[in-house]
Coordinates of C-alpha atoms and ligand atoms in Angstrom, one line a residue:
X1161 CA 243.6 40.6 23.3
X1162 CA 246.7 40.7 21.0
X1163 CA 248.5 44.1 21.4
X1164 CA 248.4 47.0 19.1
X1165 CA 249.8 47.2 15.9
X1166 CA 251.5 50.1 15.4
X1167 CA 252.5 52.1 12.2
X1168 CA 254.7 55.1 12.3
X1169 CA 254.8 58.3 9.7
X1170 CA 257.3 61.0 10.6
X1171 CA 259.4 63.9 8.9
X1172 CA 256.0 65.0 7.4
X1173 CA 254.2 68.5 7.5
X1174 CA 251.0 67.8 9.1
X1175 CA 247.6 69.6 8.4
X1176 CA 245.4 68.2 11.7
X1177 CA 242.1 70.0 10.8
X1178 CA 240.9 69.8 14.5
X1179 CA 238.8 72.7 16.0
X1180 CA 242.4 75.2 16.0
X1181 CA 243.4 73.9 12.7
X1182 CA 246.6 72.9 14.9
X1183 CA 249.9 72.1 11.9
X1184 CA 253.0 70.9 12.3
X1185 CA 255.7 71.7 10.1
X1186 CA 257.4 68.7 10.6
X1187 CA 255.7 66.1 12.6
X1188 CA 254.9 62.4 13.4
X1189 CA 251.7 60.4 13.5
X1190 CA 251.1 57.1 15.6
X1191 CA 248.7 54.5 13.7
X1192 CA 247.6 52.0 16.3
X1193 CA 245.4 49.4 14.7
X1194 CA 242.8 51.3 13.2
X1195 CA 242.9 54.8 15.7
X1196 CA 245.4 57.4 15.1
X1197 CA 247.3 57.0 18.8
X1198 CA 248.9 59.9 19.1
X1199 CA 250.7 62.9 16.8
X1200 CA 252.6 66.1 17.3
X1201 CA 255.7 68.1 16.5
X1202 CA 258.9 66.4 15.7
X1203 CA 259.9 62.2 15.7
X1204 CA 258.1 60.3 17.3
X1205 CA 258.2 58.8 20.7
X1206 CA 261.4 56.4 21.3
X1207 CA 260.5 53.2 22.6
X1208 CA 257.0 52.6 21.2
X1209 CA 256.3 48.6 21.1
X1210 CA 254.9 46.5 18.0
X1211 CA 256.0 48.8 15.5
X1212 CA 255.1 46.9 12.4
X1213 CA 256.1 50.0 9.9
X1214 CA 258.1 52.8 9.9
X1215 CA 257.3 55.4 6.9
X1216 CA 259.8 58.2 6.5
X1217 CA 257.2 61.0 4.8
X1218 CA 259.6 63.7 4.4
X1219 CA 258.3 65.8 1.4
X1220 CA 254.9 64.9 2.3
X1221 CA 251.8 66.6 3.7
X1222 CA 249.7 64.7 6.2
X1223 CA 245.7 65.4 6.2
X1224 CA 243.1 63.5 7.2
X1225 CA 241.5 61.4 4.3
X1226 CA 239.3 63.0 1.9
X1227 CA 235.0 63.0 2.3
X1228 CA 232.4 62.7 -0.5
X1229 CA 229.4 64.0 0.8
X1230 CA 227.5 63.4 -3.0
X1231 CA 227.9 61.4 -5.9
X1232 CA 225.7 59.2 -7.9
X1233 CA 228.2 55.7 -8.9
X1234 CA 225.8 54.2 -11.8
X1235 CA 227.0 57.7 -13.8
X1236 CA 230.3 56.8 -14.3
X1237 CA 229.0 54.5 -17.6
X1238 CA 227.4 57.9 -18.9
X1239 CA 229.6 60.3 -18.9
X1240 CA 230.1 62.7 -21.4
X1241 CA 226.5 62.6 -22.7
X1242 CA 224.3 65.4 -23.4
X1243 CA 227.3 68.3 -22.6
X1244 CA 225.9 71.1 -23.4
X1245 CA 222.8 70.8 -21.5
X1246 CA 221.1 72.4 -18.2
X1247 CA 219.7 70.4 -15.3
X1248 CA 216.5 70.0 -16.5
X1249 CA 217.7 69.1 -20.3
X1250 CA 220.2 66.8 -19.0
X1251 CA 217.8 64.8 -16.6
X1252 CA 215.5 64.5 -19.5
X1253 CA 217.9 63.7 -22.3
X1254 CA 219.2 60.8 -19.8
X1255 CA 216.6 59.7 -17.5
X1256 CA 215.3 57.0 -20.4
X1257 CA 219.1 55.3 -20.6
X1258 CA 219.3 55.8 -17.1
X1259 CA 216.5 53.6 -16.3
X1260 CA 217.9 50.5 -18.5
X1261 CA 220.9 50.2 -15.5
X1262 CA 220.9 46.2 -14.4
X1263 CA 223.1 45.2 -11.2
X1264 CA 226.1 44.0 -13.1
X1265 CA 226.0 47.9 -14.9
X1266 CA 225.7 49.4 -11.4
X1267 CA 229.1 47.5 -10.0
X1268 CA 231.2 48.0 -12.4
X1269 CA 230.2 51.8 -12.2
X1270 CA 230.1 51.8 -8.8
X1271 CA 234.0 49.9 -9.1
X1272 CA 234.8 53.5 -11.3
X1273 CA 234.0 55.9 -9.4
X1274 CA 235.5 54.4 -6.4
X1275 CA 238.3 53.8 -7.7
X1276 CA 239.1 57.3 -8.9
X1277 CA 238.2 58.7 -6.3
X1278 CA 240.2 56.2 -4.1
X1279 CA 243.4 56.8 -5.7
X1280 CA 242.6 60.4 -5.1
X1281 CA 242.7 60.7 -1.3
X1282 CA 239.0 60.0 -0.9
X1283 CA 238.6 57.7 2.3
X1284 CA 234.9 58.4 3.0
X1285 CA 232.8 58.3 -0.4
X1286 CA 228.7 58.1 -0.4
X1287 CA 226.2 57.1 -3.3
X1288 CA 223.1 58.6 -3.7
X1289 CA 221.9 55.9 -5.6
X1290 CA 218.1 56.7 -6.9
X1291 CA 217.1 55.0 -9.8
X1292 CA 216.0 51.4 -9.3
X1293 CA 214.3 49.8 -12.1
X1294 CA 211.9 47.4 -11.9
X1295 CA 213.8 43.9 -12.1
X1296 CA 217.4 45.3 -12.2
X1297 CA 218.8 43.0 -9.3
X1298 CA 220.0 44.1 -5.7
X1299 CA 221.2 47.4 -6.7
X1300 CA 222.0 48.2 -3.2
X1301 CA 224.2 45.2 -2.2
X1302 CA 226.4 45.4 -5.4
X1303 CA 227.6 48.7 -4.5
X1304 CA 228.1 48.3 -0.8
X1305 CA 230.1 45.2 -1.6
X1306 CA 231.9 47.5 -4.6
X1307 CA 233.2 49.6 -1.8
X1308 CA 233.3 47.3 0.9
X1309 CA 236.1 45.5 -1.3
X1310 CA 237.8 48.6 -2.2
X1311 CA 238.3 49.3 1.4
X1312 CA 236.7 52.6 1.4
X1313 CA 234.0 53.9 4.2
X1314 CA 230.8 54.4 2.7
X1315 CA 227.7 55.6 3.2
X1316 CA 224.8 54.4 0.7
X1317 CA 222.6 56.9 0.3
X1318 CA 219.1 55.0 -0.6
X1319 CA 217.6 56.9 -3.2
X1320 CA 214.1 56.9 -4.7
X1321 CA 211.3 58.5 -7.0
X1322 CA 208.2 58.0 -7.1
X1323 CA 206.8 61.5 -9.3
X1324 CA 207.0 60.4 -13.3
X1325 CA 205.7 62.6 -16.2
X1326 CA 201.9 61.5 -15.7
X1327 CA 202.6 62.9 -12.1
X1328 CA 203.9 66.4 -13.5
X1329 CA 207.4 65.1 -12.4
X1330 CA 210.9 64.6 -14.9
X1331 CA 211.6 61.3 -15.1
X1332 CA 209.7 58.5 -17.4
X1333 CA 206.8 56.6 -15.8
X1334 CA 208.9 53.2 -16.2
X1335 CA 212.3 54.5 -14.4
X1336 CA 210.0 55.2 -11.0
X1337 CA 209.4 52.8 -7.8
X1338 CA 205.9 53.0 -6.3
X1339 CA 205.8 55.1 -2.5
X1340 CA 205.2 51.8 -0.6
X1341 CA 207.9 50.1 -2.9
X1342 CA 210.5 53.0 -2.1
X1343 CA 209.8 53.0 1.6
X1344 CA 209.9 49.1 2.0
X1345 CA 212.9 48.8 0.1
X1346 CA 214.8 51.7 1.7
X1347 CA 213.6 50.1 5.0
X1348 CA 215.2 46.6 4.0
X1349 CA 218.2 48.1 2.7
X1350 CA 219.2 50.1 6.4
X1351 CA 217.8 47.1 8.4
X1352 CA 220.2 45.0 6.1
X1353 CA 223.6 47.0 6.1
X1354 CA 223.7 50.0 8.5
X1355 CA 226.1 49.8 10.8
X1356 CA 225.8 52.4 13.9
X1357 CA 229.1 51.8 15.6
X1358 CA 232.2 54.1 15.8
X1359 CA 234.4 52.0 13.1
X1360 CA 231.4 51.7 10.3
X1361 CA 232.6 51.0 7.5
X1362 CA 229.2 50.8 5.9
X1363 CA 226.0 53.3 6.5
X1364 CA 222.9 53.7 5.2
X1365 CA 221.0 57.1 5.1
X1366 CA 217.3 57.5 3.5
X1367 CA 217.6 59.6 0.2
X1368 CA 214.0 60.1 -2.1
X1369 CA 216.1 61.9 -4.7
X1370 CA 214.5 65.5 -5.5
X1371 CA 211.2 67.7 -5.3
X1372 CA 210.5 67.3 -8.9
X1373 CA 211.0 63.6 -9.3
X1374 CA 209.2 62.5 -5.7
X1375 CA 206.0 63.0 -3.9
X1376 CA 205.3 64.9 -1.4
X1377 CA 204.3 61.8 0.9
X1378 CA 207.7 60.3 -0.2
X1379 CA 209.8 63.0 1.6
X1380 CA 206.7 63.0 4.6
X1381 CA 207.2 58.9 5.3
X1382 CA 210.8 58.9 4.1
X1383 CA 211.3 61.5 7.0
X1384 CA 209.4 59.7 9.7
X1385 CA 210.7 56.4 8.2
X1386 CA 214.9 57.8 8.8
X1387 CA 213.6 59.2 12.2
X1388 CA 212.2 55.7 13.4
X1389 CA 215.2 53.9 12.3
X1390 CA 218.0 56.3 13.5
X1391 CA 219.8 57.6 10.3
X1392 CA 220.9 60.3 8.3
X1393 CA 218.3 61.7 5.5
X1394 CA 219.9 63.1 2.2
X1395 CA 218.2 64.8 -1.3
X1396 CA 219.0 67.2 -3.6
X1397 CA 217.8 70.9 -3.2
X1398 CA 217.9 74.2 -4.5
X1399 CA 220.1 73.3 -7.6
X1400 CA 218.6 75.5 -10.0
X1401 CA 216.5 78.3 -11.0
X1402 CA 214.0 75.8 -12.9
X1403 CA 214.1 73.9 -9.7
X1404 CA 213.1 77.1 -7.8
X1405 CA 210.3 78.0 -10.2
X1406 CA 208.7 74.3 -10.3
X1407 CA 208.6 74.5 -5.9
X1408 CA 206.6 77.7 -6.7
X1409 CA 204.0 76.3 -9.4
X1410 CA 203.3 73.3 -7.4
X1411 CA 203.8 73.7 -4.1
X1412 CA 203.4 77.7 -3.9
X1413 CA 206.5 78.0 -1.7
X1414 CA 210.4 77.6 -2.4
X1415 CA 212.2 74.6 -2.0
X1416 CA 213.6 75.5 1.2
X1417 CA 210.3 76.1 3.1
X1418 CA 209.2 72.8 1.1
X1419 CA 211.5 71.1 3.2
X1420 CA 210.4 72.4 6.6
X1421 CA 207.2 71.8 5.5
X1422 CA 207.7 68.2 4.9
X1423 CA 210.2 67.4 8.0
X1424 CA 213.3 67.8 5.4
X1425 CA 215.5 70.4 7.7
X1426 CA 217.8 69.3 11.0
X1427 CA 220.8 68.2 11.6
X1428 CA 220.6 64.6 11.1
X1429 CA 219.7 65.7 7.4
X1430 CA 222.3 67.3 4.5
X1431 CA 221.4 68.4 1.3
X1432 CA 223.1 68.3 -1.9
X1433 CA 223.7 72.0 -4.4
X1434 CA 222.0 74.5 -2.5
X1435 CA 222.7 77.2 -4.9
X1436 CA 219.8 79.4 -4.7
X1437 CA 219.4 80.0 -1.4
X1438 CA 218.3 83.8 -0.1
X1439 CA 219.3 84.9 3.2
X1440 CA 216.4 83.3 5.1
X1441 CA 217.0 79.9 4.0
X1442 CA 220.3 80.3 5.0
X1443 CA 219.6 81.4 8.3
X1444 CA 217.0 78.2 8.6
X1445 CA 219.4 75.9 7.8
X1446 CA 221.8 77.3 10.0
X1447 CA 219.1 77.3 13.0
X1448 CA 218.5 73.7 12.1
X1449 CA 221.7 72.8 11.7
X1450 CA 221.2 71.1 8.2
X1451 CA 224.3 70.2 6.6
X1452 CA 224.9 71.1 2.4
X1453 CA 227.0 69.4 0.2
X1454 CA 228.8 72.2 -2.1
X1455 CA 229.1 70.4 -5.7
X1456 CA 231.1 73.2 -7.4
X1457 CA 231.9 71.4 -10.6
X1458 CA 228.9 69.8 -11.3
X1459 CA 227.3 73.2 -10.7
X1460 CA 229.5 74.9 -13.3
X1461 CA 229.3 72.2 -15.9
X1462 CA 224.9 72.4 -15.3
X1463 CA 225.6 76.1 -15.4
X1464 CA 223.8 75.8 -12.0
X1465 CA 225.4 79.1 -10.5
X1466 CA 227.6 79.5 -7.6
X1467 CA 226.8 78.5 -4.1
X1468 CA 227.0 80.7 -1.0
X1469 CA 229.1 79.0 0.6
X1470 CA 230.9 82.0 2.4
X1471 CA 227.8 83.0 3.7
X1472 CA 227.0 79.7 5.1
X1473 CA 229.9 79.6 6.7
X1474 CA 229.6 82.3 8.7
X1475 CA 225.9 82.0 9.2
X1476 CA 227.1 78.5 10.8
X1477 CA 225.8 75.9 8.2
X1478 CA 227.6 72.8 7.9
X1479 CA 229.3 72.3 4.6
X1480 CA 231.1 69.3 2.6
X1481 CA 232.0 68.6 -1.0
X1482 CA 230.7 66.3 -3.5
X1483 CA 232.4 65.1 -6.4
X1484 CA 228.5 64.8 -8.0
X1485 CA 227.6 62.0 -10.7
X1486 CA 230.0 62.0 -13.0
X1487 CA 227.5 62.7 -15.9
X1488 CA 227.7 66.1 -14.8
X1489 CA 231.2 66.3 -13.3
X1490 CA 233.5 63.6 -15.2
X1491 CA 236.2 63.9 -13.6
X1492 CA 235.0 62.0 -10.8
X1493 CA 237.6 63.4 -8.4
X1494 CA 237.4 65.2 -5.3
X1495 CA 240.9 66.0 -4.4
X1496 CA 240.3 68.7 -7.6
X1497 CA 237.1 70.5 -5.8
X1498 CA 239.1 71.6 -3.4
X1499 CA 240.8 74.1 -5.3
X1500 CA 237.6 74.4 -7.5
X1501 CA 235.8 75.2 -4.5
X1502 CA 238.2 77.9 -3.5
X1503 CA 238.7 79.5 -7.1
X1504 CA 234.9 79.3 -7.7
X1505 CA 234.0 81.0 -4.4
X1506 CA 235.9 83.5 -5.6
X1507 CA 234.0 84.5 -8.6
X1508 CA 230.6 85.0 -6.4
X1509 CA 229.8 88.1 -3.9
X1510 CA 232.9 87.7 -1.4
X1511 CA 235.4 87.9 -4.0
X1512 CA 239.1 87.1 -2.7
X1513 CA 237.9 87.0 0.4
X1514 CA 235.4 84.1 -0.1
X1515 CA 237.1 81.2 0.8
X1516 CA 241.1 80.2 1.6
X1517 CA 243.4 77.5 1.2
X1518 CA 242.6 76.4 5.0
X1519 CA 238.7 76.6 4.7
X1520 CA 238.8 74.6 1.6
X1521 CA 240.5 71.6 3.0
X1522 CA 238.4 71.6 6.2
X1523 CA 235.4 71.5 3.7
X1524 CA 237.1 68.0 2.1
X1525 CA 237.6 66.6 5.3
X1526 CA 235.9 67.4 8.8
X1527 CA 233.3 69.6 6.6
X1528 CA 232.2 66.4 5.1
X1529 CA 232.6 64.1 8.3
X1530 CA 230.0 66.9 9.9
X1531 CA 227.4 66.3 7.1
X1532 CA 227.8 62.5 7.1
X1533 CA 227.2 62.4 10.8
X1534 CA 230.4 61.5 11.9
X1535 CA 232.7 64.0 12.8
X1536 CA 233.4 62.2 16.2
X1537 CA 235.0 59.3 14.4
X1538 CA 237.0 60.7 11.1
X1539 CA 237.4 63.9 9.3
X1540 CA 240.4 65.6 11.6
X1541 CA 243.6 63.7 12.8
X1542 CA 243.4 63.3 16.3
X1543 CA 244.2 60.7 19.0
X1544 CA 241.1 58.4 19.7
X1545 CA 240.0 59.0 15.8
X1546 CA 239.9 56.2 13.1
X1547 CA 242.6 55.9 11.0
X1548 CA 241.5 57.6 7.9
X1549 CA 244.5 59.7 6.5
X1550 CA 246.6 60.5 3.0
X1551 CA 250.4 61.4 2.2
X1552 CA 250.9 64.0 -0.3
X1553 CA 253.8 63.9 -2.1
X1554 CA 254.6 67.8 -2.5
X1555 CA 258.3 67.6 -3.4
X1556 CA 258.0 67.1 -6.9
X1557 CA 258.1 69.6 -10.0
X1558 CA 254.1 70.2 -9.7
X1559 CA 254.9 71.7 -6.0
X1560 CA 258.2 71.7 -4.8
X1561 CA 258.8 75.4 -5.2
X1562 CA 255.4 76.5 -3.3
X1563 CA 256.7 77.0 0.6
X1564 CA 253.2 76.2 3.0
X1565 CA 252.0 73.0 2.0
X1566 CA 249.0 73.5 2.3
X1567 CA 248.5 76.3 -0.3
X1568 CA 250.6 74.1 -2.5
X1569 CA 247.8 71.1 -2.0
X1570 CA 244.8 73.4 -2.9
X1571 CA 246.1 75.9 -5.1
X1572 CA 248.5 73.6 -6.8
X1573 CA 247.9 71.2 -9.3
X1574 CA 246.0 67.5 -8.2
X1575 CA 249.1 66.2 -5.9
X1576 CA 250.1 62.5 -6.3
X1577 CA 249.4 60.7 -3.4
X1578 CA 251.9 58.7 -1.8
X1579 CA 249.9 56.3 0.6
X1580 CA 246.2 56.3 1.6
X1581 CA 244.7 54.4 4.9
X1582 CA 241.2 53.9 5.7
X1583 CA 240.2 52.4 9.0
X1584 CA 244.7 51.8 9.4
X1585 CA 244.6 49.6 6.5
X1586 CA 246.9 51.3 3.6
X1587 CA 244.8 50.9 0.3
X1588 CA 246.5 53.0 -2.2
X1589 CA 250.0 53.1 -3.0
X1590 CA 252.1 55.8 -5.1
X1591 CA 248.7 56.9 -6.7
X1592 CA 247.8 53.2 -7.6
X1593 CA 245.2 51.4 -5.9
X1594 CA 246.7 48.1 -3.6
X1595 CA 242.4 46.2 -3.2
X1596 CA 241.5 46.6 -6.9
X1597 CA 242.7 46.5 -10.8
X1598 CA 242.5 49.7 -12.2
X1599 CA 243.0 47.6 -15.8
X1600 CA 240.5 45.6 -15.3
X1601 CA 238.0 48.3 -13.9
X1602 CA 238.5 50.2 -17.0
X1603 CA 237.8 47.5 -19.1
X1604 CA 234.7 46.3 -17.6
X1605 CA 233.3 49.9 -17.3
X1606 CA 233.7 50.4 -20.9
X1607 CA 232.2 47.3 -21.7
X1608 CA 229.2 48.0 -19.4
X1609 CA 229.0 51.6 -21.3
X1610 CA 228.9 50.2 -24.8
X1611 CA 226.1 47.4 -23.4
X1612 CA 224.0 50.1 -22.0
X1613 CA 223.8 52.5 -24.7
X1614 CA 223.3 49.4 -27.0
X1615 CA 220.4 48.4 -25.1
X1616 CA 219.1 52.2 -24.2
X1617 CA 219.4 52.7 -28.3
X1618 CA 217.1 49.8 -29.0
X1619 CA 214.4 51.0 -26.3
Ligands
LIG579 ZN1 223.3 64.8 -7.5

């Protein structure tokens, strides 16, 4: 076997995120192939072999590499739409363009939002991708090979409905997949790309996307169907107060006891919103150990309300952040929910005391690994981990007066990034991406807009 290359960062604060929440003020980081080797105060060790690159970080802050826990790619050529809207409003007003998406639509989208969120310090991103017309090409393998050539870890969330309007559900009867269809295809979809080992760079998790656009039987089999396979299941729940009040008319219960009912709460599932949540279903997802993924702008611009997040902290739930389609968050970044997390936590129950600088980062990072089902592998920098990590350049105007670095990260404005790696391999470069055109991405993805709302305008 040819020996390890190594890559060396030093004169850099360092932010570790492990279990202590362990920082060096100025400190050094060993990258051998694609595992972090070794880190700690100070240079780094004298005499290392196969050094292949020596970085001097000094003004930089060190963390591991940002986590998307939710997100829906095919947005990003419908942003901006329906903007004054609730949930339910919003769904309804874009279900019917929503459903003319075609596989060429889908990667350049998927290209977008990868690609801001790339440049961003996301390492980790995930598409809950639900909406699979009938004849619109293999969805599924245009954006795994989106972010498989953007060099970003990814987990394809495989989405589905199967309730339309003639079922009492939201979305049009021609945007929805039959239940066998959905199962079948979700089954070919993990058979065909999930990888279980400890460098993944692809994973697929089972996804039927929400109680008021599936079956009941679609969350039952999609349950058992994740269970026999060995993968993660992800849905959205307990977004809004509509969203409570349809749980009740149909199924008599709230959404949370829906779940348990239907095999929907443990800890190889995590759950997108959860903003209505009372104390009991707090304390089931804790007991179960199902993992949430706090959407805090998306939540704001659906005027959604504010999740609990304090509470599920300390009840022991975990929780990542999600950037969220970008029809409802178009920004498309996550490096900005961090401090949106923090300042909107603040505006619920806890006050100032909902939420610091600290507990907002490990919500980007090992928060998200936790939900994804890896926090062994990525998510904290520590030896024996994957190379998943981002240099913030914190010596500029924006935060060069701010002393802790990591205060100036979250609290501060969006900080450039310097250098991201993913799996060791360095994929963005002084804020611009090295594996893909941001040029031609914009073009294509405004040309893919303008087709579909030509075509959705016909319809
Ligand atoms: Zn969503």
């Amino acid at each position: 076997m040819a020996a390890a290359q190594r890559i060396v960062i030093e004169n850099c604060s360092i932010a570790t995120v492990d279990a202590n929440d362990t920082e060096y003020a100025t400190g050094h980081i060993v990258v051998a192939d694609n595992r972090i080797e070794s880190l700690g105060a100070g240079r780094a060790p004298e005499g290392l072999e196969n050094v292949v690159r020596r970085i001097d970080a000094t003004g930089h802050l060190v963390t591991p590499g940002l986590i998307n826990t939710h997100h829906h790619f095919y947005q990003w050529i419908t942003r901006g739409l329906a903007t004054d809207h609730n949930l339910f409003d919003w769904l309804v007003a874009l279900y019917p363009t929503w459903a003319r998406i075609d596989e060429p639509m889908v990667r350049s989208a998927a290209q977008g939002s990868l690609a801001m969120m790339a440049r961003g310090g996301v390492t980790t991103a995930m598409d809950h991708h639900y909406v699979h017309p009938q004849g619109s090409g293999d969805l599924s393998g245009a954006i795994i090979g989106a972010a498989r050539d953007m060099g970003v870890r990814f987990t394809l969330a495989r989405g589905s409905m199967d309730r339309s309007e003639k079922d009492g559900g939201l979305p049009p009867d021609f945007a929805v997949e039959t239940l066998e269809g959905a199962l079948a295809a979700t089954e070919e979809t993990v058979r065909k790309h999930h990888d279980a080992s400890f460098d993944a760079m692809t994973q697929v998790a089972v996804a039927p996307c929400s109680p008021f656009s599936i079956s009941t039987e679609l969350l039952r089999q999609g349950a058992e169907l994740a269970r026999r396979l060995g993968v993660r299941m992800h849905t959205h729940g307990s977004e809004t107060v509509e969203e409570e009040k349809f749980c009740h008319e149909l199924f008599g219960m709230g959404p949370t006891d829906y779940f348990e009912s239907t095999g929907w709460l443990g800890e190889d599932v995590w759950m997108a919103h959860c903003v209505h949540m009372n104390d009991s279903d707090i304390a089931a997802f804790a007991r179960t150990k199902t993992g949430v993924a706090h959407c805090p702008s998306s939540n704001a611009r659906l005027a959604a309300g504010i999740a609990r997040v304090p509470d599920m902290l300390a009840a022991g739930v975990p929780v990542g952040l999600g950037v969220d389609g970008t029809a409802s968050n178009e920004s498309g970044e996550l490096h900005t929910e961090l401090r949106n997390a923090l300042l909107i936590n603040r505006l619920g129950a806890h006050r100032e005391a909902a939420l610091n600088a600290r507990q907002a980062l490990r919500l980007g990072t090992f928060g998200g690994a936790q939900v994804l089902g890896r926090a062994a592998e990525i998510g904290s920098l520590e030896p024996g981990k994957l190379a998943d990590l981002v240099l913030w350049k914190l010596d500029t105007l924006a935060h060069a007066s701010i002393a802790d670095p990591v205060t100036a990260l979250v609290f501060g404005a969006a900080a450039p990034v310097t250098a991201s790696f993913v799996n060791g391999r360095q994929i963005v470069e002084h804020g611009r991406l090295l594996t893909a055109d941001e040029d031609a991405i914009a073009r294509s993805t405004r040309e893919q807009a303008q087709r579909l709302a030509g075509i959705a305008g016909q319809a």
